[in-house]
């Protein structure tokens, strides 16, 4: 029987069981109550309150400007819309790197003020101390390796990561280290499918891919990209399931036209 058949609430343990039974994990981002509710009712397993909110909600070019207060606002809105999915929140840039005490304080704020179920952070060995300290408080941590957008100014571009042997080997080592420290799942972003397959096979924890091929234990996409709300972003890995930009624009244009032509409100739409 499918792991999900008997599950009222997705937990980190459920994801682990899904990996064991080779059931794929479906994850999407969300940043507000209304979308979170739709995703949850549709049966999504994990909702990530991603720092991609910095791009798709706030219009910044990178994920760097978003603050912990901003993330807490988005995450608490999402949590209010969710009954079943596991809700994970990105620790934003500057709230966990280089200072594990600050990392723990940031993670505690997220857990206390949002009601979310865990945090995600980017990086391997360089954030090991922060990961350990957050885990020591009983807060589930999801890792993120490969293309880590908070380090965009170090990389210089958003191209595929770990194509060269040395970077691939380092990524494998970081993944093994994070698992050893006790993270419950790992996101791999924009790396070769073969490498993602190897990491997935080597780890006991679930691995969720974005632009990392089909062999990972699950997939994640940014909601606004897969719904076609965000038109500017078209990487090869993105599948658009809708063209909401055009649909919403069309609806707004019809509304404007209805007002101008005295078609709205009609007799039925007044008191
Ligand atoms: O912030 C985000 O949306 C993410 C996903 C791309 C995994 O980290």
PDB file of C-alpha atoms and ligand atoms in Angstrom:
ATOM      1  CA  UNK A   1       0.000   0.000   0.000  1.00  0.00           C
ATOM      2  CA  UNK A   2       1.210   3.528  -0.773  1.00  0.00           C
ATOM      3  CA  UNK A   3       2.771   5.290   2.222  1.00  0.00           C
ATOM      4  CA  UNK A   4       0.519   8.297   1.554  1.00  0.00           C
ATOM      5  CA  UNK A   5      -2.748   6.296   1.724  1.00  0.00           C
ATOM      6  CA  UNK A   6      -2.643   6.179   5.513  1.00  0.00           C
ATOM      7  CA  UNK A   7      -1.088   9.594   6.075  1.00  0.00           C
ATOM      8  CA  UNK A   8      -3.090  12.498   7.503  1.00  0.00           C
ATOM      9  CA  UNK A   9      -0.053  14.732   7.890  1.00  0.00           C
ATOM     10  CA  UNK A  10       3.225  14.504   5.975  1.00  0.00           C
ATOM     11  CA  UNK A  11       6.200  14.364   8.333  1.00  0.00           C
ATOM     12  CA  UNK A  12       9.933  14.010   7.767  1.00  0.00           C
ATOM     13  CA  UNK A  13       9.494  10.337   8.655  1.00  0.00           C
ATOM     14  CA  UNK A  14       6.842   9.918   5.926  1.00  0.00           C
ATOM     15  CA  UNK A  15       9.323  11.263   3.347  1.00  0.00           C
ATOM     16  CA  UNK A  16      11.911   8.774   4.542  1.00  0.00           C
ATOM     17  CA  UNK A  17       9.368   5.936   4.160  1.00  0.00           C
ATOM     18  CA  UNK A  18       8.495   7.185   0.678  1.00  0.00           C
ATOM     19  CA  UNK A  19      12.147   6.916  -0.321  1.00  0.00           C
ATOM     20  CA  UNK A  20      12.332   3.383   1.064  1.00  0.00           C
ATOM     21  CA  UNK A  21       9.258   2.373  -0.969  1.00  0.00           C
ATOM     22  CA  UNK A  22      10.475   4.306  -4.055  1.00  0.00           C
ATOM     23  CA  UNK A  23       7.429   6.586  -4.042  1.00  0.00           C
ATOM     24  CA  UNK A  24       8.236   9.955  -5.598  1.00  0.00           C
ATOM     25  CA  UNK A  25       7.937  13.101  -3.480  1.00  0.00           C
ATOM     26  CA  UNK A  26       6.169  16.179  -4.922  1.00  0.00           C
ATOM     27  CA  UNK A  27       7.271  19.570  -3.602  1.00  0.00           C
ATOM     28  CA  UNK A  28       6.412  23.124  -4.679  1.00  0.00           C
ATOM     29  CA  UNK A  29       7.104  26.564  -3.312  1.00  0.00           C
ATOM     30  CA  UNK A  30       4.374  28.817  -1.909  1.00  0.00           C
ATOM     31  CA  UNK A  31       4.478  32.189  -0.215  1.00  0.00           C
ATOM     32  CA  UNK A  32       0.909  32.994   0.806  1.00  0.00           C
ATOM     33  CA  UNK A  33      -2.236  31.542   2.389  1.00  0.00           C
ATOM     34  CA  UNK A  34      -4.412  31.249  -0.736  1.00  0.00           C
ATOM     35  CA  UNK A  35      -1.928  29.371  -2.908  1.00  0.00           C
ATOM     36  CA  UNK A  36      -0.771  27.206   0.018  1.00  0.00           C
ATOM     37  CA  UNK A  37      -4.353  26.097   0.554  1.00  0.00           C
ATOM     38  CA  UNK A  38      -4.784  25.112  -3.100  1.00  0.00           C
ATOM     39  CA  UNK A  39      -1.477  23.199  -3.132  1.00  0.00           C
ATOM     40  CA  UNK A  40      -2.336  21.405   0.100  1.00  0.00           C
ATOM     41  CA  UNK A  41      -5.816  20.422  -1.080  1.00  0.00           C
ATOM     42  CA  UNK A  42      -4.307  19.197  -4.371  1.00  0.00           C
ATOM     43  CA  UNK A  43      -2.177  16.779  -2.349  1.00  0.00           C
ATOM     44  CA  UNK A  44       1.323  18.252  -2.509  1.00  0.00           C
ATOM     45  CA  UNK A  45       3.703  16.510  -0.076  1.00  0.00           C
ATOM     46  CA  UNK A  46       6.040  19.358   0.811  1.00  0.00           C
ATOM     47  CA  UNK A  47       5.597  23.133   0.570  1.00  0.00           C
ATOM     48  CA  UNK A  48       8.794  25.139   0.557  1.00  0.00           C
ATOM     49  CA  UNK A  49       8.514  28.769   1.576  1.00  0.00           C
ATOM     50  CA  UNK A  50      11.522  29.510  -0.597  1.00  0.00           C
ATOM     51  CA  UNK A  51      13.653  32.611  -0.519  1.00  0.00           C
ATOM     52  CA  UNK A  52      12.703  32.703  -4.220  1.00  0.00           C
ATOM     53  CA  UNK A  53       9.985  34.925  -2.689  1.00  0.00           C
ATOM     54  CA  UNK A  54      12.664  37.583  -3.065  1.00  0.00           C
ATOM     55  CA  UNK A  55      12.354  37.196  -6.873  1.00  0.00           C
ATOM     56  CA  UNK A  56       8.746  36.235  -7.535  1.00  0.00           C
ATOM     57  CA  UNK A  57       6.986  38.087  -4.706  1.00  0.00           C
ATOM     58  CA  UNK A  58       9.219  41.116  -4.125  1.00  0.00           C
ATOM     59  CA  UNK A  59      10.705  41.576  -7.623  1.00  0.00           C
ATOM     60  CA  UNK A  60      14.374  41.558  -6.606  1.00  0.00           C
ATOM     61  CA  UNK A  61      16.930  40.194  -9.070  1.00  0.00           C
ATOM     62  CA  UNK A  62      18.474  37.776  -6.555  1.00  0.00           C
ATOM     63  CA  UNK A  63      17.462  35.978  -3.368  1.00  0.00           C
ATOM     64  CA  UNK A  64      19.893  38.013  -1.278  1.00  0.00           C
ATOM     65  CA  UNK A  65      17.739  40.985  -0.174  1.00  0.00           C
ATOM     66  CA  UNK A  66      14.878  39.093   1.493  1.00  0.00           C
ATOM     67  CA  UNK A  67      14.939  39.374   5.292  1.00  0.00           C
ATOM     68  CA  UNK A  68      14.114  36.977   8.113  1.00  0.00           C
ATOM     69  CA  UNK A  69      11.069  39.122   8.982  1.00  0.00           C
ATOM     70  CA  UNK A  70       9.873  38.880   5.346  1.00  0.00           C
ATOM     71  CA  UNK A  71      10.297  35.084   5.391  1.00  0.00           C
ATOM     72  CA  UNK A  72       8.421  34.820   8.677  1.00  0.00           C
ATOM     73  CA  UNK A  73       5.523  36.816   7.209  1.00  0.00           C
ATOM     74  CA  UNK A  74       5.340  34.550   4.130  1.00  0.00           C
ATOM     75  CA  UNK A  75       5.771  31.342   6.142  1.00  0.00           C
ATOM     76  CA  UNK A  76       3.123  32.122   8.739  1.00  0.00           C
ATOM     77  CA  UNK A  77       0.661  32.936   5.916  1.00  0.00           C
ATOM     78  CA  UNK A  78       1.450  29.588   4.248  1.00  0.00           C
ATOM     79  CA  UNK A  79       1.111  27.595   7.474  1.00  0.00           C
ATOM     80  CA  UNK A  80      -2.405  29.006   8.026  1.00  0.00           C
ATOM     81  CA  UNK A  81      -3.449  27.493   4.669  1.00  0.00           C
ATOM     82  CA  UNK A  82      -2.019  24.008   5.215  1.00  0.00           C
ATOM     83  CA  UNK A  83      -3.536  20.958   6.894  1.00  0.00           C
ATOM     84  CA  UNK A  84      -1.524  18.064   5.438  1.00  0.00           C
ATOM     85  CA  UNK A  85       1.739  19.059   3.746  1.00  0.00           C
ATOM     86  CA  UNK A  86       5.115  19.394   5.431  1.00  0.00           C
ATOM     87  CA  UNK A  87       6.075  23.099   5.451  1.00  0.00           C
ATOM     88  CA  UNK A  88       9.759  23.985   5.208  1.00  0.00           C
ATOM     89  CA  UNK A  89      11.135  27.535   5.285  1.00  0.00           C
ATOM     90  CA  UNK A  90      14.326  28.857   3.726  1.00  0.00           C
ATOM     91  CA  UNK A  91      16.730  30.578   6.095  1.00  0.00           C
ATOM     92  CA  UNK A  92      17.521  33.765   4.159  1.00  0.00           C
ATOM     93  CA  UNK A  93      20.987  34.966   3.210  1.00  0.00           C
ATOM     94  CA  UNK A  94      22.958  36.364   6.139  1.00  0.00           C
ATOM     95  CA  UNK A  95      20.995  34.643   8.898  1.00  0.00           C
ATOM     96  CA  UNK A  96      23.022  31.443   9.311  1.00  0.00           C
ATOM     97  CA  UNK A  97      26.375  31.657   7.508  1.00  0.00           C
ATOM     98  CA  UNK A  98      29.485  32.071   9.622  1.00  0.00           C
ATOM     99  CA  UNK A  99      27.745  32.205  12.986  1.00  0.00           C
ATOM    100  CA  UNK A 100      26.046  29.073  14.265  1.00  0.00           C
ATOM    101  CA  UNK A 101      24.477  30.857  17.260  1.00  0.00           C
ATOM    102  CA  UNK A 102      22.794  33.317  14.920  1.00  0.00           C
ATOM    103  CA  UNK A 103      21.759  30.369  12.734  1.00  0.00           C
ATOM    104  CA  UNK A 104      20.038  28.718  15.691  1.00  0.00           C
ATOM    105  CA  UNK A 105      18.379  31.997  16.732  1.00  0.00           C
ATOM    106  CA  UNK A 106      17.080  32.483  13.146  1.00  0.00           C
ATOM    107  CA  UNK A 107      15.760  28.919  12.959  1.00  0.00           C
ATOM    108  CA  UNK A 108      14.075  29.243  16.366  1.00  0.00           C
ATOM    109  CA  UNK A 109      12.347  32.453  15.254  1.00  0.00           C
ATOM    110  CA  UNK A 110      11.012  30.663  12.175  1.00  0.00           C
ATOM    111  CA  UNK A 111       9.739  27.692  14.185  1.00  0.00           C
ATOM    112  CA  UNK A 112       8.166  29.815  16.961  1.00  0.00           C
ATOM    113  CA  UNK A 113       6.670  32.598  14.848  1.00  0.00           C
ATOM    114  CA  UNK A 114       5.392  30.611  11.844  1.00  0.00           C
ATOM    115  CA  UNK A 115       4.418  27.128  13.002  1.00  0.00           C
ATOM    116  CA  UNK A 116       6.437  25.603  10.119  1.00  0.00           C
ATOM    117  CA  UNK A 117       7.975  22.154  10.442  1.00  0.00           C
ATOM    118  CA  UNK A 118      11.607  22.758   9.528  1.00  0.00           C
ATOM    119  CA  UNK A 119      14.146  24.979   7.804  1.00  0.00           C
ATOM    120  CA  UNK A 120      16.278  24.752   4.672  1.00  0.00           C
ATOM    121  CA  UNK A 121      19.726  26.228   4.206  1.00  0.00           C
ATOM    122  CA  UNK A 122      22.291  26.277   1.428  1.00  0.00           C
ATOM    123  CA  UNK A 123      25.816  24.854   1.478  1.00  0.00           C
ATOM    124  CA  UNK A 124      27.879  21.943   2.766  1.00  0.00           C
ATOM    125  CA  UNK A 125      31.013  21.859   4.897  1.00  0.00           C
ATOM    126  CA  UNK A 126      31.059  25.657   5.320  1.00  0.00           C
ATOM    127  CA  UNK A 127      27.707  25.617   7.151  1.00  0.00           C
ATOM    128  CA  UNK A 128      28.244  22.341   9.051  1.00  0.00           C
ATOM    129  CA  UNK A 129      28.484  24.059  12.444  1.00  0.00           C
ATOM    130  CA  UNK A 130      25.214  25.932  11.849  1.00  0.00           C
ATOM    131  CA  UNK A 131      23.481  22.724  10.714  1.00  0.00           C
ATOM    132  CA  UNK A 132      24.664  20.881  13.834  1.00  0.00           C
ATOM    133  CA  UNK A 133      23.545  23.627  16.196  1.00  0.00           C
ATOM    134  CA  UNK A 134      20.095  23.942  14.610  1.00  0.00           C
ATOM    135  CA  UNK A 135      19.664  20.162  14.714  1.00  0.00           C
ATOM    136  CA  UNK A 136      20.684  20.131  18.380  1.00  0.00           C
ATOM    137  CA  UNK A 137      17.520  22.112  19.144  1.00  0.00           C
ATOM    138  CA  UNK A 138      15.381  19.434  17.488  1.00  0.00           C
ATOM    139  CA  UNK A 139      14.666  21.514  14.393  1.00  0.00           C
ATOM    140  CA  UNK A 140      14.561  19.465  11.167  1.00  0.00           C
ATOM    141  CA  UNK A 141      16.992  20.762   8.538  1.00  0.00           C
ATOM    142  CA  UNK A 142      16.812  20.317   4.764  1.00  0.00           C
ATOM    143  CA  UNK A 143      20.084  20.844   2.890  1.00  0.00           C
ATOM    144  CA  UNK A 144      20.596  22.452  -0.538  1.00  0.00           C
ATOM    145  CA  UNK A 145      23.620  21.787  -2.796  1.00  0.00           C
ATOM    146  CA  UNK A 146      24.545  22.349  -6.426  1.00  0.00           C
ATOM    147  CA  UNK A 147      23.397  25.729  -7.675  1.00  0.00           C
ATOM    148  CA  UNK A 148      22.868  27.630  -4.441  1.00  0.00           C
ATOM    149  CA  UNK A 149      21.354  30.999  -5.442  1.00  0.00           C
ATOM    150  CA  UNK A 150      22.490  32.778  -2.256  1.00  0.00           C
ATOM    151  CA  UNK A 151      26.077  32.315  -3.563  1.00  0.00           C
ATOM    152  CA  UNK A 152      25.306  33.762  -7.011  1.00  0.00           C
ATOM    153  CA  UNK A 153      27.939  36.486  -6.677  1.00  0.00           C
ATOM    154  CA  UNK A 154      30.557  33.793  -6.024  1.00  0.00           C
ATOM    155  CA  UNK A 155      29.422  31.666  -9.009  1.00  0.00           C
ATOM    156  CA  UNK A 156      28.856  34.683 -11.296  1.00  0.00           C
ATOM    157  CA  UNK A 157      26.162  32.875 -13.347  1.00  0.00           C
ATOM    158  CA  UNK A 158      23.194  30.512 -12.968  1.00  0.00           C
ATOM    159  CA  UNK A 159      24.731  27.795 -15.213  1.00  0.00           C
ATOM    160  CA  UNK A 160      24.726  24.075 -14.368  1.00  0.00           C
ATOM    161  CA  UNK A 161      26.994  23.253 -11.397  1.00  0.00           C
ATOM    162  CA  UNK A 162      29.308  20.304 -10.695  1.00  0.00           C
ATOM    163  CA  UNK A 163      29.966  19.382 -14.326  1.00  0.00           C
ATOM    164  CA  UNK A 164      33.677  19.095 -13.583  1.00  0.00           C
ATOM    165  CA  UNK A 165      34.998  16.142 -11.592  1.00  0.00           C
ATOM    166  CA  UNK A 166      36.419  18.161  -8.707  1.00  0.00           C
ATOM    167  CA  UNK A 167      33.189  20.071  -8.017  1.00  0.00           C
ATOM    168  CA  UNK A 168      31.179  16.833  -8.404  1.00  0.00           C
ATOM    169  CA  UNK A 169      33.421  15.060  -5.875  1.00  0.00           C
ATOM    170  CA  UNK A 170      33.081  17.979  -3.424  1.00  0.00           C
ATOM    171  CA  UNK A 171      29.296  17.896  -3.822  1.00  0.00           C
ATOM    172  CA  UNK A 172      29.245  14.142  -3.041  1.00  0.00           C
ATOM    173  CA  UNK A 173      31.379  14.747   0.062  1.00  0.00           C
ATOM    174  CA  UNK A 174      29.159  17.620   1.220  1.00  0.00           C
ATOM    175  CA  UNK A 175      26.029  15.507   0.709  1.00  0.00           C
ATOM    176  CA  UNK A 176      27.509  12.655   2.768  1.00  0.00           C
ATOM    177  CA  UNK A 177      28.596  15.095   5.502  1.00  0.00           C
ATOM    178  CA  UNK A 178      25.141  16.722   5.706  1.00  0.00           C
ATOM    179  CA  UNK A 179      23.503  13.298   5.972  1.00  0.00           C
ATOM    180  CA  UNK A 180      25.948  12.304   8.714  1.00  0.00           C
ATOM    181  CA  UNK A 181      25.133  15.503  10.624  1.00  0.00           C
ATOM    182  CA  UNK A 182      21.461  14.527  10.541  1.00  0.00           C
ATOM    183  CA  UNK A 183      19.600  16.566   7.913  1.00  0.00           C
ATOM    184  CA  UNK A 184      16.286  14.942   6.928  1.00  0.00           C
ATOM    185  CA  UNK A 185      16.373  15.679   3.175  1.00  0.00           C
ATOM    186  CA  UNK A 186      18.507  17.344   0.538  1.00  0.00           C
ATOM    187  CA  UNK A 187      17.682  19.587  -2.431  1.00  0.00           C
ATOM    188  CA  UNK A 188      19.980  19.302  -5.460  1.00  0.00           C
ATOM    189  CA  UNK A 189      19.681  22.208  -7.876  1.00  0.00           C
ATOM    190  CA  UNK A 190      20.831  22.316 -11.492  1.00  0.00           C
ATOM    191  CA  UNK A 191      23.453  19.579 -11.603  1.00  0.00           C
ATOM    192  CA  UNK A 192      23.955  16.741 -14.136  1.00  0.00           C
ATOM    193  CA  UNK A 193      21.273  14.036 -13.890  1.00  0.00           C
ATOM    194  CA  UNK A 194      23.896  11.281 -13.572  1.00  0.00           C
ATOM    195  CA  UNK A 195      25.541  12.930 -10.573  1.00  0.00           C
ATOM    196  CA  UNK A 196      22.136  13.542  -8.932  1.00  0.00           C
ATOM    197  CA  UNK A 197      21.335   9.846  -9.468  1.00  0.00           C
ATOM    198  CA  UNK A 198      24.566   8.821  -7.766  1.00  0.00           C
ATOM    199  CA  UNK A 199      23.999  11.115  -4.777  1.00  0.00           C
ATOM    200  CA  UNK A 200      20.428   9.829  -4.454  1.00  0.00           C
ATOM    201  CA  UNK A 201      21.596   6.209  -4.501  1.00  0.00           C
ATOM    202  CA  UNK A 202      24.342   6.890  -1.929  1.00  0.00           C
ATOM    203  CA  UNK A 203      22.100   8.621   0.620  1.00  0.00           C
ATOM    204  CA  UNK A 204      19.455   7.140   2.902  1.00  0.00           C
ATOM    205  CA  UNK A 205      17.670  10.490   3.248  1.00  0.00           C
ATOM    206  CA  UNK A 206      15.323  11.690   0.465  1.00  0.00           C
ATOM    207  CA  UNK A 207      16.851  13.816  -2.279  1.00  0.00           C
ATOM    208  CA  UNK A 208      14.644  16.345  -4.088  1.00  0.00           C
ATOM    209  CA  UNK A 209      15.803  17.676  -7.445  1.00  0.00           C
ATOM    210  CA  UNK A 210      15.268  20.866  -9.412  1.00  0.00           C
ATOM    211  CA  UNK A 211      16.986  20.672 -12.773  1.00  0.00           C
ATOM    212  CA  UNK A 212      18.705  17.510 -11.544  1.00  0.00           C
ATOM    213  CA  UNK A 213      17.042  14.847 -13.708  1.00  0.00           C
ATOM    214  CA  UNK A 214      14.563  12.062 -12.960  1.00  0.00           C
ATOM    215  CA  UNK A 215      16.554   9.833 -10.607  1.00  0.00           C
ATOM    216  CA  UNK A 216      16.125  11.904  -7.447  1.00  0.00           C
ATOM    217  CA  UNK A 217      13.488  10.840  -4.895  1.00  0.00           C
ATOM    218  CA  UNK A 218      11.296  13.815  -5.740  1.00  0.00           C
ATOM    219  CA  UNK A 219      11.013  17.078  -7.638  1.00  0.00           C
ATOM    220  CA  UNK A 220      10.525  20.714  -6.688  1.00  0.00           C
ATOM    221  CA  UNK A 221       9.649  23.737  -8.832  1.00  0.00           C
ATOM    222  CA  UNK A 222       8.987  27.371  -8.061  1.00  0.00           C
ATOM    223  CA  UNK A 223       5.189  27.783  -8.161  1.00  0.00           C
ATOM    224  CA  UNK A 224       5.181  31.018 -10.161  1.00  0.00           C
ATOM    225  CA  UNK A 225       7.433  29.441 -12.805  1.00  0.00           C
ATOM    226  CA  UNK A 226       5.425  26.225 -13.255  1.00  0.00           C
ATOM    227  CA  UNK A 227       2.114  28.113 -13.375  1.00  0.00           C
ATOM    228  CA  UNK A 228       3.467  30.503 -15.994  1.00  0.00           C
ATOM    229  CA  UNK A 229       2.916  33.600 -13.816  1.00  0.00           C
ATOM    230  CA  UNK A 230       6.570  34.452 -14.158  1.00  0.00           C
ATOM    231  CA  UNK A 231       7.323  34.736 -17.886  1.00  0.00           C
ATOM    232  CA  UNK A 232      10.931  35.901 -17.840  1.00  0.00           C
ATOM    233  CA  UNK A 233      12.457  32.693 -16.468  1.00  0.00           C
ATOM    234  CA  UNK A 234      12.731  29.807 -18.967  1.00  0.00           C
ATOM    235  CA  UNK A 235      15.472  27.347 -18.044  1.00  0.00           C
ATOM    236  CA  UNK A 236      15.532  23.968 -19.830  1.00  0.00           C
ATOM    237  CA  UNK A 237      14.423  22.074 -16.695  1.00  0.00           C
ATOM    238  CA  UNK A 238      11.229  24.090 -16.238  1.00  0.00           C
ATOM    239  CA  UNK A 239       7.926  22.573 -17.332  1.00  0.00           C
ATOM    240  CA  UNK A 240       5.123  25.149 -17.500  1.00  0.00           C
ATOM    241  CA  UNK A 241       1.790  23.590 -16.524  1.00  0.00           C
ATOM    242  CA  UNK A 242      -0.208  26.731 -17.235  1.00  0.00           C
ATOM    243  CA  UNK A 243       0.012  30.187 -18.762  1.00  0.00           C
ATOM    244  CA  UNK A 244      -1.499  32.113 -15.853  1.00  0.00           C
ATOM    245  CA  UNK A 245       0.191  35.359 -16.881  1.00  0.00           C
ATOM    246  CA  UNK A 246      -1.884  35.449 -20.103  1.00  0.00           C
ATOM    247  CA  UNK A 247      -5.044  34.209 -18.341  1.00  0.00           C
ATOM    248  CA  UNK A 248      -4.879  36.791 -15.560  1.00  0.00           C
ATOM    249  CA  UNK A 249      -4.005  39.588 -17.973  1.00  0.00           C
ATOM    250  CA  UNK A 250      -6.959  38.584 -20.175  1.00  0.00           C
ATOM    251  CA  UNK A 251      -9.340  38.531 -17.215  1.00  0.00           C
ATOM    252  CA  UNK A 252      -8.190  41.986 -16.052  1.00  0.00           C
ATOM    253  CA  UNK A 253      -8.581  43.377 -19.588  1.00  0.00           C
ATOM    254  CA  UNK A 254     -12.123  41.963 -19.797  1.00  0.00           C
ATOM    255  CA  UNK A 255     -12.940  43.543 -16.398  1.00  0.00           C
ATOM    256  CA  UNK A 256     -11.633  46.949 -17.529  1.00  0.00           C
ATOM    257  CA  UNK A 257     -13.610  46.677 -20.731  1.00  0.00           C
ATOM    258  CA  UNK A 258     -16.796  45.647 -18.859  1.00  0.00           C
ATOM    259  CA  UNK A 259     -16.522  48.756 -16.633  1.00  0.00           C
ATOM    260  CA  UNK A 260     -15.912  51.106 -19.536  1.00  0.00           C
ATOM    261  CA  UNK A 261     -18.794  49.685 -21.580  1.00  0.00           C
ATOM    262  CA  UNK A 262     -21.187  49.748 -18.561  1.00  0.00           C
ATOM    263  CA  UNK A 263     -21.446  45.941 -18.755  1.00  0.00           C
ATOM    264  CA  UNK A 264     -20.402  45.627 -15.076  1.00  0.00           C
ATOM    265  CA  UNK A 265     -22.109  45.719 -12.622  1.00  0.00           C
ATOM    266  CA  UNK A 266     -25.315  44.357 -14.159  1.00  0.00           C
ATOM    267  CA  UNK A 267     -28.764  44.484 -12.553  1.00  0.00           C
ATOM    268  CA  UNK A 268     -28.100  41.181 -10.825  1.00  0.00           C
ATOM    269  CA  UNK A 269     -24.867  42.497  -9.361  1.00  0.00           C
ATOM    270  CA  UNK A 270     -26.393  45.380  -7.393  1.00  0.00           C
ATOM    271  CA  UNK A 271     -28.653  45.887  -4.343  1.00  0.00           C
TER     272      UNK A 271
HETATM  273  O1  LIG B   1      13.947  29.314  -2.867  1.00  0.00           O
HETATM  274  C1  LIG B   1      13.534  28.375  -3.560  1.00  0.00           C
HETATM  275  O2  LIG B   1      12.490  28.439  -4.205  1.00  0.00           O
HETATM  276  C2  LIG B   1      14.342  27.160  -3.604  1.00  0.00           C
HETATM  277  C3  LIG B   1      13.948  26.118  -4.601  1.00  0.00           C
HETATM  278  C4  LIG B   1      14.385  26.514  -5.949  1.00  0.00           C
HETATM  279  C5  LIG B   1      14.443  24.780  -4.227  1.00  0.00           C
HETATM  280  O3  LIG B   1      15.277  27.032  -2.887  1.00  0.00           O
END
